Short mmCIF file of C-alpha atoms in Angstrom, two decimals:
data_model
loop_
_atom_site.label_atom_id
_atom_site.label_comp_id
_atom_site.label_asym_id
_atom_site.label_seq_id
_atom_site.Cartn_x
_atom_site.Cartn_y
_atom_site.Cartn_z
CA MET A 25 -0.43 -57.38 6.29
CA GLN A 26 0.56 -53.81 8.30
CA LYS A 27 1.60 -52.64 5.69
CA LEU A 28 -1.36 -53.14 3.89
CA PHE A 29 -2.92 -50.88 6.49
CA ARG A 30 -0.79 -47.81 6.87
CA PHE A 31 1.27 -47.63 3.35
CA TYR A 32 -2.20 -47.95 0.87
CA PRO A 33 -4.25 -45.58 3.07
CA GLN A 34 -1.49 -42.85 3.62
CA LEU A 35 -0.72 -43.31 -0.19
CA GLY A 36 -4.18 -42.90 -1.21
CA PHE A 37 -5.26 -39.75 0.93
CA THR A 38 -1.32 -38.32 -1.12
CA LEU A 39 -2.48 -39.02 -4.11
CA LEU A 40 -5.91 -37.35 -3.43
CA VAL A 41 -4.18 -34.02 -1.88
CA CYS A 42 -2.03 -34.15 -4.76
CA ALA A 43 -4.97 -34.06 -7.26
CA PHE A 44 -6.51 -31.56 -5.26
CA LEU A 45 -3.37 -29.55 -6.55
CA ILE A 46 -2.68 -30.61 -9.36
CA ILE A 47 -6.50 -31.25 -11.70
CA PRO A 48 -7.08 -27.97 -11.33
CA ILE A 49 -3.99 -27.30 -13.36
CA ILE A 50 -4.07 -29.33 -16.08
CA LEU A 51 -8.00 -28.35 -16.54
CA SER A 52 -7.31 -24.42 -17.14
CA MET A 53 -4.05 -25.58 -19.38
CA LEU A 54 -6.66 -27.78 -20.98
CA ALA A 55 -9.52 -25.46 -21.62
CA GLY A 56 -6.71 -23.36 -22.69
CA ILE A 57 -6.86 -25.33 -26.26
CA THR A 58 -9.99 -26.46 -26.13
CA ASP A 59 -12.55 -24.75 -28.96
CA ASN A 60 -15.65 -24.15 -26.47
CA PHE A 61 -14.79 -25.19 -22.55
CA PHE A 62 -18.96 -25.56 -22.51
CA ILE A 63 -19.65 -27.82 -24.25
CA GLY A 64 -16.06 -30.16 -23.82
CA TRP A 65 -13.09 -31.46 -25.37
CA SER A 66 -15.75 -32.54 -28.03
CA SER A 67 -15.44 -29.32 -29.23
CA GLY A 68 -11.65 -29.48 -30.56
CA PHE A 69 -8.69 -27.85 -29.94
CA THR A 70 -7.96 -24.58 -30.91
CA ALA A 71 -4.58 -22.20 -30.74
CA ARG A 72 -6.62 -19.31 -31.06
CA TRP A 73 -7.31 -18.24 -27.35
CA ILE A 74 -3.67 -18.72 -26.86
CA VAL A 75 -3.05 -16.66 -30.11
CA GLN A 76 -5.84 -13.71 -29.45
CA VAL A 77 -4.44 -13.61 -25.02
CA TRP A 78 -0.91 -13.13 -27.25
CA ASP A 79 -2.02 -10.14 -28.54
CA THR A 80 -4.17 -8.84 -26.43
CA TYR A 81 -1.58 -9.23 -23.24
CA GLN A 82 1.84 -9.59 -25.01
CA VAL A 83 3.21 -6.16 -23.59
CA THR A 84 2.08 -6.96 -19.91
CA ILE A 85 4.22 -10.36 -20.43
CA TRP A 86 7.47 -8.61 -21.52
CA ARG A 87 6.11 -6.30 -18.46
CA SER A 88 6.88 -8.28 -16.40
CA ILE A 89 9.81 -10.05 -17.52
CA ALA A 90 11.70 -6.77 -16.91
CA ILE A 91 10.18 -6.01 -14.08
CA ALA A 92 12.00 -9.22 -12.87
CA LEU A 93 15.34 -9.08 -14.18
CA ALA A 94 15.43 -5.15 -13.08
CA CYS A 95 14.07 -6.54 -9.20
CA LEU A 96 16.51 -8.94 -9.80
CA VAL A 97 19.58 -6.83 -10.58
CA VAL A 98 18.68 -4.87 -7.81
CA THR A 99 18.31 -7.73 -4.85
CA THR A 100 21.06 -8.48 -5.98
CA VAL A 101 22.80 -5.60 -5.97
CA ALA A 102 21.77 -4.48 -2.81
CA GLY A 103 20.97 -7.96 -1.65
CA VAL A 104 24.46 -9.52 -1.42
CA PRO A 105 26.67 -7.01 0.20
CA LEU A 106 24.08 -6.50 2.64
CA ALA A 107 23.90 -10.04 3.73
CA TYR A 108 27.71 -9.76 4.20
CA MET A 109 27.26 -6.51 6.74
CA LEU A 110 24.74 -8.77 8.41
CA ALA A 111 27.23 -12.00 8.62
CA ARG A 112 29.99 -9.67 9.54
CA HIS A 113 28.95 -7.58 11.50
CA ASN A 114 30.40 -8.11 15.38
CA GLY A 115 31.75 -11.78 13.96
CA GLY A 116 28.17 -12.31 12.89
CA ASN A 117 26.29 -12.05 16.16
CA SER A 118 25.17 -8.62 16.50
CA ARG A 119 21.09 -7.13 18.08
CA LEU A 120 21.81 -4.74 15.49
CA ALA A 121 22.21 -7.70 13.11
CA ARG A 122 19.01 -9.29 13.74
CA ALA A 123 17.28 -6.59 13.91
CA ILE A 124 17.96 -5.23 10.58
CA GLU A 125 16.88 -8.68 9.64
CA GLU A 126 13.87 -8.90 11.19
CA LEU A 127 12.79 -5.02 9.72
CA LEU A 128 14.08 -6.87 5.98
CA MET A 129 11.40 -9.49 6.70
CA MET A 130 8.37 -6.65 7.23
CA PRO A 131 7.04 -6.29 3.53
CA VAL A 132 6.69 -10.09 3.46
CA ALA A 133 4.66 -10.41 6.62
CA VAL A 134 2.71 -7.52 6.29
CA PRO A 135 -0.49 -8.10 3.69
CA GLY A 136 1.14 -6.66 0.55
CA LEU A 137 -2.07 -4.44 0.83
CA ALA A 138 -0.73 -2.32 3.86
CA THR A 139 2.76 -1.55 1.79
CA ALA A 140 1.28 -0.88 -1.33
CA LEU A 141 -1.56 1.73 0.44
CA ALA A 142 1.82 3.22 1.86
CA LEU A 143 3.90 3.64 -1.05
CA ILE A 144 1.24 5.13 -2.64
CA MET A 145 -0.06 7.55 0.40
CA ALA A 146 3.77 8.65 0.72
CA TYR A 147 4.19 8.95 -2.95
CA GLY A 148 1.42 8.95 -4.73
CA GLN A 149 1.85 12.84 -5.27
CA TYR A 150 4.92 12.23 -7.48
CA ARG A 151 2.95 11.98 -10.98
CA GLU A 152 6.42 10.59 -12.74
CA PHE A 153 6.99 8.81 -10.15
CA ARG A 154 3.93 7.40 -9.92
CA GLY A 155 2.51 6.53 -13.79
CA SER A 156 5.97 4.81 -14.19
CA LEU A 157 7.15 1.12 -13.96
CA LEU A 158 9.69 2.53 -11.10
CA PHE A 159 6.75 2.73 -8.70
CA ILE A 160 5.40 -0.84 -9.15
CA LEU A 161 9.37 -2.17 -9.10
CA VAL A 162 10.05 -0.66 -6.10
CA GLY A 163 6.72 -2.62 -4.56
CA HIS A 164 8.89 -5.68 -6.12
CA VAL A 165 12.36 -5.22 -4.82
CA LEU A 166 10.70 -4.68 -1.43
CA PHE A 167 8.56 -7.90 -1.20
CA THR A 168 11.78 -9.85 -2.95
CA LEU A 169 15.09 -7.95 -0.82
CA PRO A 170 14.20 -10.89 2.39
CA PHE A 171 14.53 -13.63 -0.39
CA MET A 172 17.63 -12.82 -1.68
CA VAL A 173 19.13 -12.14 1.48
CA ARG A 174 18.25 -14.48 3.16
CA PRO A 175 19.76 -17.89 1.38
CA VAL A 176 22.70 -15.72 0.94
CA LEU A 177 23.08 -14.85 4.38
CA ALA A 178 22.49 -18.82 5.38
CA VAL A 179 25.47 -19.50 3.18
CA MET A 180 27.56 -16.95 4.06
CA GLN A 181 27.31 -18.50 7.53
CA SER A 182 27.07 -22.50 7.14
CA ALA A 183 30.28 -21.54 5.00
CA GLN A 184 34.44 -21.73 6.37
CA LEU A 185 33.92 -18.30 4.78
CA PRO A 186 36.02 -15.84 7.79
CA VAL A 187 38.82 -19.11 7.39
CA LEU A 188 39.34 -18.17 3.62
CA GLU A 189 38.98 -14.24 3.99
CA GLU A 190 41.57 -14.89 7.16
CA ALA A 191 44.16 -16.88 4.53
CA ALA A 192 43.01 -13.97 2.13
CA ALA A 193 43.57 -11.39 4.23
CA SER A 194 47.15 -12.76 5.26
CA LEU A 195 48.38 -12.99 1.55
CA GLY A 196 47.74 -9.47 1.39
CA ALA A 197 44.14 -9.45 -0.48
CA GLY A 198 42.39 -6.25 0.09
CA PRO A 199 38.66 -6.12 1.29
CA LEU A 200 37.38 -5.70 -2.02
CA GLN A 201 39.54 -8.51 -3.97
CA ARG A 202 38.60 -10.72 -0.42
CA PHE A 203 34.90 -10.13 -1.42
CA PHE A 204 34.96 -10.50 -5.17
CA GLY A 205 37.56 -13.16 -5.05
CA ILE A 206 36.39 -15.06 -1.85
CA VAL A 207 32.77 -14.05 -0.89
CA ILE A 208 31.18 -14.07 -4.24
CA PRO A 209 32.17 -17.60 -5.59
CA ASN A 210 31.64 -19.63 -2.52
CA VAL A 211 28.31 -17.85 -1.82
CA PHE A 212 27.15 -18.34 -5.11
CA SER A 213 24.99 -21.21 -4.63
CA GLY A 214 22.74 -18.81 -2.35
CA ILE A 215 22.72 -16.20 -5.04
CA LEU A 216 21.74 -18.27 -6.96
CA ALA A 217 18.42 -19.62 -5.28
CA GLY A 218 17.74 -16.70 -3.50
CA ALA A 219 18.36 -15.11 -7.61
CA LEU A 220 15.63 -17.66 -8.73
CA MET A 221 13.28 -17.43 -5.77
CA VAL A 222 13.06 -13.20 -6.78
CA VAL A 223 12.04 -13.88 -10.74
CA THR A 224 9.45 -16.01 -9.72
CA LEU A 225 7.66 -14.12 -7.10
CA SER A 226 8.34 -10.88 -9.53
CA ILE A 227 6.89 -12.05 -12.35
CA GLY A 228 3.76 -13.77 -10.18
CA GLU A 229 3.08 -10.91 -7.89
CA PHE A 230 -0.33 -9.76 -7.99
CA ASN A 231 -0.77 -8.20 -3.81
CA ILE A 232 1.35 -4.87 -3.79
CA THR A 233 1.50 -4.29 -8.02
CA TRP A 234 -2.89 -4.06 -8.69
CA MET A 235 -2.67 -1.45 -6.22
CA LEU A 236 0.57 0.47 -7.75
CA HIS A 237 -0.31 -0.54 -11.80
CA THR A 238 -1.80 2.00 -13.72
CA PRO A 239 -3.33 1.20 -17.25
CA LEU A 240 0.38 1.73 -18.81
CA THR A 241 1.93 -0.31 -16.23
CA MET A 242 -0.35 -3.71 -16.54
CA THR A 243 1.81 -6.50 -15.30
CA LEU A 244 1.39 -10.12 -16.16
CA PRO A 245 -0.90 -11.22 -13.12
CA VAL A 246 -2.85 -8.14 -12.94
CA GLY A 247 -3.46 -9.05 -16.98
CA LEU A 248 -4.55 -12.42 -15.72
CA ALA A 249 -6.92 -10.73 -12.83
CA ASP A 250 -8.33 -8.33 -15.77
CA SER A 251 -9.18 -11.02 -18.11
CA TYR A 252 -10.43 -13.20 -15.21
CA ALA A 253 -12.93 -10.75 -15.33
CA SER A 254 -13.73 -9.55 -18.07
CA MET A 255 -13.05 -12.45 -20.98
CA ARG A 256 -14.33 -16.07 -21.47
CA LEU A 257 -12.62 -18.35 -19.19
CA GLU A 258 -11.25 -20.30 -22.71
CA VAL A 259 -9.18 -16.74 -22.46
CA GLY A 260 -8.22 -16.94 -18.78
CA SER A 261 -7.24 -20.83 -19.41
CA ALA A 262 -4.95 -19.81 -22.47
CA TYR A 263 -3.83 -16.69 -20.42
CA THR A 264 -2.89 -18.78 -17.61
CA LEU A 265 -1.44 -21.29 -19.42
CA ILE A 266 1.44 -19.29 -20.59
CA PHE A 267 1.45 -18.44 -17.33
CA PHE A 268 2.21 -21.71 -16.85
CA LEU A 269 5.24 -22.25 -19.26
CA MET A 270 6.88 -19.14 -17.98
CA ILE A 271 6.87 -20.24 -14.22
CA ILE A 272 7.40 -23.74 -14.68
CA PRO A 273 11.04 -24.09 -15.92
CA LEU A 274 11.79 -21.25 -12.86
CA LEU A 275 9.82 -23.68 -10.92
CA ILE A 276 12.25 -26.69 -12.16
CA ALA A 277 15.26 -25.11 -11.68
CA MET A 278 14.61 -24.29 -8.11
CA GLN A 279 14.29 -27.75 -7.14
CA TRP A 280 17.24 -28.57 -9.00
CA VAL A 281 19.14 -25.99 -6.73
CA THR A 282 18.22 -26.74 -3.63
CA HIS A 283 18.77 -30.35 -4.52
CA THR A 284 22.08 -29.86 -5.33
CA THR A 285 23.20 -27.13 -2.98
CA ARG A 286 21.59 -29.13 0.40
CA SER A 287 23.34 -32.54 -0.47
CA ARG A 288 26.56 -29.96 -0.83
CA VAL A 289 26.81 -27.44 2.07
CA ARG A 290 24.39 -28.30 4.66
CA LEU A 291 22.06 -25.99 4.73
CA MET B 254 19.20 0.04 3.62
CA THR B 255 18.77 3.92 3.07
CA LEU B 256 15.84 2.60 0.09
CA PHE B 257 14.33 0.39 2.49
CA VAL B 258 13.96 3.33 4.99
CA ALA B 259 12.89 5.63 2.32
CA PHE B 260 10.29 2.86 0.64
CA TRP B 261 8.75 1.37 3.24
CA LEU B 262 9.35 2.22 6.94
CA LEU B 263 8.64 6.60 5.57
CA PRO B 264 5.77 5.74 3.43
CA MET B 265 4.72 2.80 5.97
CA LEU B 266 4.37 5.48 9.35
CA ARG B 267 2.89 8.12 6.81
CA LEU B 268 0.09 5.33 6.27
CA VAL B 269 -0.57 5.29 10.58
CA ALA B 270 -0.47 9.12 9.93
CA VAL B 271 -3.08 8.77 7.13
CA GLY B 272 -5.02 6.72 9.06
CA ALA B 273 -5.41 9.00 11.95
CA SER B 274 -6.34 11.99 9.96
CA GLY B 275 -9.84 10.89 9.11
CA PRO B 276 -13.13 12.81 10.41
CA THR B 277 -13.28 10.29 12.98
CA GLY B 278 -9.29 10.73 13.99
CA VAL B 279 -7.60 8.59 15.74
CA ALA B 280 -11.11 6.34 16.58
CA ALA B 281 -10.24 5.37 13.31
CA TYR B 282 -8.48 2.56 14.78
CA PHE B 283 -11.08 1.45 16.66
CA ALA B 284 -13.32 1.50 14.36
CA VAL B 285 -12.90 -2.06 13.15
CA VAL B 286 -14.28 -3.12 16.39
CA THR B 287 -16.88 -0.69 16.43
CA ASN B 288 -18.29 -0.81 13.24
CA HIS B 289 -20.50 -3.48 12.56
CA HIS B 290 -19.44 -3.70 9.09
CA TYR B 291 -15.86 -3.78 9.71
CA LEU B 292 -16.19 -6.57 12.81
CA MET B 293 -18.45 -9.03 10.92
CA SER B 294 -14.81 -8.88 8.38
CA LEU B 295 -12.97 -9.40 10.76
CA ILE B 296 -14.42 -12.20 12.56
CA SER B 297 -15.37 -14.10 8.99
CA THR B 298 -11.92 -13.13 8.06
CA LEU B 299 -10.26 -14.47 11.60
CA LEU B 300 -12.47 -17.82 11.19
CA LEU B 301 -12.02 -18.80 8.02
CA SER B 302 -8.02 -18.21 9.03
CA ALA B 303 -8.61 -21.01 11.57
CA ALA B 304 -10.09 -23.13 9.66
CA VAL B 305 -7.81 -23.18 6.65
CA THR B 306 -4.63 -23.08 9.36
CA LEU B 307 -6.29 -26.29 10.96
CA ALA B 308 -6.96 -28.23 7.52
CA THR B 309 -4.18 -27.27 6.08
CA LEU B 310 -1.80 -28.68 9.55
CA LEU B 311 -3.93 -31.61 9.57
CA ILE B 312 -3.77 -32.92 5.62
CA SER B 313 -0.38 -31.35 5.55
CA ALA B 314 1.24 -33.72 8.65
CA LEU B 315 -0.38 -36.79 7.41
CA VAL B 316 1.10 -36.59 4.31
CA GLY B 317 4.12 -34.75 5.11
CA LEU B 318 5.04 -37.48 8.05
CA PHE B 319 4.00 -40.34 5.61
CA LEU B 320 6.39 -38.80 1.67
CA GLN B 321 8.69 -38.40 4.96
CA ARG B 322 9.09 -42.28 6.27
CA ASN B 323 8.38 -44.72 2.88
CA ARG B 324 10.24 -44.57 -0.43
CA PHE B 325 8.05 -45.68 -3.25
CA ALA B 326 8.40 -45.49 -7.30
CA GLY B 327 7.23 -42.06 -8.61
CA LYS B 328 7.35 -40.17 -4.60
CA ALA B 329 9.97 -37.99 -6.11
CA LEU B 330 7.78 -36.23 -9.23
CA LEU B 331 5.17 -36.83 -6.57
CA LEU B 332 6.67 -34.18 -4.05
CA ALA B 333 7.48 -31.69 -6.86
CA MET B 334 3.44 -31.54 -7.70
CA LEU B 335 2.77 -31.02 -4.03
CA THR B 336 4.42 -28.27 -3.96
CA PHE B 337 4.34 -26.85 -7.77
CA PRO B 338 1.45 -24.66 -6.71
CA LEU B 339 4.46 -23.03 -3.85
CA ALA B 340 4.84 -19.62 -6.47
CA PHE B 341 1.51 -19.50 -7.96
CA PRO B 342 0.09 -15.98 -7.13
CA GLY B 343 -3.19 -15.30 -5.27
CA VAL B 344 -5.19 -14.21 -8.68
CA VAL B 345 -3.97 -18.09 -10.31
CA VAL B 346 -4.94 -19.74 -7.12
CA GLY B 347 -8.39 -18.37 -7.18
CA PHE B 348 -8.69 -19.05 -10.85
CA MET B 349 -8.10 -22.92 -10.01
CA VAL B 350 -10.64 -22.78 -7.50
CA ILE B 351 -12.80 -21.60 -10.31
CA MET B 352 -11.88 -24.19 -12.87
CA LEU B 353 -13.06 -27.28 -9.55
CA ALA B 354 -16.08 -25.25 -8.03
CA GLY B 355 -16.55 -22.57 -10.34
CA ARG B 356 -19.78 -22.78 -13.13
CA GLN B 357 -18.28 -25.09 -15.36
CA GLY B 358 -16.05 -26.61 -12.59
CA LEU B 359 -14.99 -30.22 -12.14
CA ILE B 360 -16.92 -30.35 -8.65
CA GLY B 361 -20.13 -29.64 -10.71
CA VAL B 362 -19.91 -31.45 -13.73
CA VAL B 363 -19.03 -34.63 -11.11
CA SER B 364 -21.90 -33.55 -8.52
CA ASN B 365 -24.37 -33.10 -11.67
CA TRP B 366 -23.35 -36.75 -12.83
CA LEU B 367 -23.80 -38.15 -9.43
CA PHE B 368 -26.87 -36.23 -7.46
CA GLY B 369 -28.22 -34.55 -10.52
CA ASP B 370 -27.32 -30.79 -8.75
CA ALA B 371 -24.51 -28.67 -9.95
CA TRP B 372 -22.23 -28.42 -6.33
CA VAL B 373 -20.83 -24.26 -7.12
CA PHE B 374 -19.23 -22.76 -4.90
CA ALA B 375 -16.56 -21.09 -5.99
CA TYR B 376 -17.63 -17.35 -5.33
CA SER B 377 -18.33 -17.99 -1.27
CA LEU B 378 -16.44 -18.79 1.53
CA GLY B 379 -16.69 -21.98 0.54
CA GLY B 380 -14.28 -20.85 -2.67
CA LEU B 381 -12.25 -18.76 -0.63
CA PHE B 382 -11.53 -21.98 2.31
CA LEU B 383 -10.77 -23.75 -0.85
CA GLY B 384 -8.23 -21.71 -2.58
CA TYR B 385 -6.93 -20.67 0.90
CA LEU B 386 -6.09 -24.49 1.37
CA TYR B 387 -4.43 -25.04 -1.83
CA PHE B 388 -1.91 -22.86 -1.19
CA SER B 389 -0.52 -23.52 2.45
CA ILE B 390 -0.71 -26.84 1.87
CA PRO B 391 2.76 -27.04 0.26
CA ARG B 392 3.48 -24.20 2.46
CA VAL B 393 3.42 -26.45 5.39
CA ILE B 394 3.77 -29.80 3.63
CA LEU B 395 7.54 -28.92 3.32
CA THR B 396 8.08 -27.60 6.32
CA ILE B 397 6.65 -30.51 8.13
CA MET B 398 8.77 -32.72 5.79
CA ALA B 399 12.71 -31.02 7.35
CA ALA B 400 10.95 -31.58 10.71
CA ALA B 401 9.79 -34.72 10.31
CA GLU B 402 13.85 -35.55 8.79
CA LYS B 403 15.65 -33.96 11.99
CA LEU B 404 12.87 -36.91 14.17
CA ASP B 405 15.05 -39.95 15.25
CA PRO B 406 13.28 -43.32 14.98
CA ALA B 407 15.00 -44.67 17.82
CA LEU B 408 12.04 -42.92 20.10
CA GLU B 409 9.58 -44.13 18.66
CA GLU B 410 11.12 -47.57 18.42
CA ALA B 411 11.85 -46.99 21.88
CA ALA B 412 7.81 -45.89 22.44
CA ARG B 413 6.61 -49.16 20.72
CA SER B 414 8.69 -51.64 22.71
CA LEU B 415 7.65 -50.10 26.28
CA GLY B 416 4.31 -51.39 24.33
CA ALA B 417 2.59 -47.38 23.10
CA ASN B 418 0.57 -48.94 20.43
CA PRO B 419 0.04 -46.46 17.41
CA LEU B 420 -1.87 -44.02 18.55
CA GLN B 421 -0.08 -42.94 21.84
CA VAL B 422 2.88 -43.10 20.30
CA PHE B 423 2.03 -40.53 18.07
CA ALA B 424 0.54 -38.47 20.49
CA ASN B 425 3.45 -38.76 22.51
CA VAL B 426 7.30 -38.76 20.16
CA VAL B 427 5.82 -38.19 16.87
CA LEU B 428 3.43 -34.65 18.12
CA PRO B 429 5.98 -32.86 20.27
CA ALA B 430 8.65 -33.54 18.28
CA LEU B 431 6.86 -31.72 15.69
CA ALA B 432 5.81 -29.61 17.36
CA PRO B 433 7.90 -26.12 16.90
CA ALA B 434 7.29 -27.06 12.93
CA LEU B 435 3.72 -26.83 13.11
CA ILE B 436 2.96 -23.85 15.12
CA SER B 437 5.59 -21.45 12.76
CA SER B 438 3.83 -23.02 9.55
CA GLY B 439 0.86 -22.59 11.02
CA ALA B 440 0.80 -18.55 11.57
CA ILE B 441 2.62 -18.32 8.73
CA CYS B 442 -0.47 -20.32 7.14
CA PHE B 443 -2.68 -18.10 9.52
CA ALA B 444 -0.93 -14.54 8.10
CA THR B 445 -1.34 -15.02 4.67
CA SER B 446 -4.68 -16.64 4.85
CA VAL B 447 -5.40 -13.07 6.82
CA GLY B 448 -3.56 -11.15 4.48
CA ALA B 449 -4.40 -12.47 1.43
CA PHE B 450 -6.04 -10.48 -1.40
CA GLY B 451 -5.50 -11.81 -4.96
CA THR B 452 -7.15 -15.00 -4.38
CA ALA B 453 -10.35 -13.40 -2.86
CA PHE B 454 -10.56 -10.63 -6.09
CA THR B 455 -10.41 -13.19 -8.17
CA LEU B 456 -13.83 -14.95 -6.83
CA ALA B 457 -15.66 -11.69 -5.99
CA THR B 458 -15.80 -8.67 -5.27
CA ASN B 459 -18.46 -9.54 -2.33
CA ILE B 460 -16.88 -11.90 -0.05
CA ASP B 461 -16.49 -10.37 2.64
CA VAL B 462 -13.10 -10.72 4.55
CA LEU B 463 -10.76 -7.66 5.40
CA PRO B 464 -8.77 -7.69 2.56
CA MET B 465 -11.29 -6.85 0.62
CA ALA B 466 -12.83 -3.97 2.70
CA ILE B 467 -9.71 -1.91 2.68
CA TYR B 468 -9.65 -2.84 -1.48
CA ASN B 469 -13.42 -1.56 -1.40
CA GLU B 470 -12.86 1.25 0.65
CA PHE B 471 -9.63 2.57 -1.50
CA THR B 472 -11.50 2.39 -4.83
CA SER B 473 -15.78 2.96 -3.93
CA TYR B 474 -15.66 5.12 -1.75
CA ALA B 475 -11.94 6.59 -1.79
CA ASN B 476 -12.08 6.47 1.82
CA PHE B 477 -8.08 6.61 2.62
CA ALA B 478 -8.47 7.12 6.04
CA MET B 479 -10.49 4.33 7.08
CA ALA B 480 -8.39 2.09 4.01
CA ALA B 481 -5.77 3.13 6.15
CA ALA B 482 -6.01 2.32 9.44
CA LEU B 483 -7.94 -0.86 8.84
CA SER B 484 -4.21 -1.40 6.88
CA ILE B 485 -3.06 -1.49 9.88
CA VAL B 486 -4.62 -2.93 11.88
CA LEU B 487 -4.32 -6.18 9.42
CA GLY B 488 -0.57 -5.68 9.30
CA ALA B 489 -0.03 -5.25 12.65
CA MET B 490 -2.04 -8.35 13.40
CA THR B 491 -0.14 -10.64 10.80
CA TRP B 492 3.28 -9.48 11.67
CA LEU B 493 2.21 -10.08 15.66
CA VAL B 494 0.58 -13.88 15.08
CA LEU B 495 3.90 -14.22 13.16
CA ALA B 496 6.06 -12.91 16.25
CA LEU B 497 4.20 -15.02 18.59
CA ALA B 498 5.19 -18.14 16.87
CA ARG B 499 8.03 -17.25 16.42
CA SER B 500 9.01 -16.60 20.18
CA TRP B 501 7.01 -20.02 21.43
CA SER B 502 8.72 -22.43 18.76
CA GLY B 503 11.97 -20.67 18.19
CA ASN B 504 11.39 -20.85 14.90
CA ALA B 505 12.34 -18.27 12.27
CA ALA B 506 8.78 -17.90 9.96
CA GLY B 507 8.03 -15.68 7.64
CA ALA B 508 4.88 -15.39 5.06
CA ALA B 509 4.47 -14.92 1.14
CA ALA B 510 1.22 -14.60 -0.58
#
């Protein structure tokens, strides 16, 4: 009896919230393949909106993927050694390391609009740089770097790395050998979690990119905003559908990785 | 680290300088409170964000606690669906609101069918509220579930055996235990709502919130100094909220728009 009064209302509420989050997604996916959304599904289904999006915006999709991958490379190459430094500096308990971590979080805490304006005001006069994809890449790296550093740092702090490293050192392994032979394999789950996050965030980044982009460096979310503003609802929906198809596998992979790492090393 | 200094710290300092370089000089920083228009956007931004934060905390606490405590078929799927919108950019969230409450949106169709009156509120503060709620709920639910996981059920049983009713148990045992998570995730929610730009941008260019004011200042009026000053104020505000929350809750907090 008690269960009846407490369980089901709560379940109902949860389902309601879930519906609030999911129904618009389904609606927009359906709208992307509906012939005329104003009339409804009775107008039939079609792939022509998707084809139209593919023709108009294909280049933004490839560009976004390229930036996301470049961003992943930069954040991995810069972020993993940085996390290692932060974890090791002063035996992993230093003010400096904490201050740097805090500073790294700033571009995430501060609205993207402010970061983008700052970049434009500081580097906008270098025409070549301003007009290139590198400019957007810089913005994305600033925004995603903490998402690589933090999971890696967390694994480094929880794993028994110092002990393993000491053992390796006593057997005569040099610093580089230790880094690539011991550290990297042990923090791999953290790198993987960070990498998925970085790619997902970079593909979806809008706040910074919108200010930084030029007509020649339009990315997927910028294209989305563009199509929402100027195209039919069906086109915007079809474009969103493509975006979902790109991002959903990443999200599923992310949930899977956090699930497996959590059961392996207690984060 | 050098890269970070070159591409974020120095540009930020430059932004601070540009903010003070306009016709009014340093006074630009106070325009947010002295200029009627900016003050109004500031107030509506803060009120909206506060309302979103409260609503999000309430909804997510209920759902998060429920999901943490009960096991049932399909729970994993439900959880996956609830956390899905986590990675959506603001523009997509804005579009979701249009699908829900726009001119051809679901709410309009349903209300038209029920009451003969199509409710369309996507392009106003109401739509923005819905949008911010949309991307805040998944973030907060996860934090609350993580906090509830650590909650010791023995404490609640003890309280109940001492004669406390469910409401008393909730107020005296559950709530204090969840307080740090609520404060930190509430702060993130507030800070993201204050700084979110994509959703407002998709819904309408004339919604009067601070990020839109900055954007209009920069692109429509080319008033770089004002735009810079306003973004510094906005950035300082969000950072302050997060820093305060962290010192209260002792938790690491970070926001993602």
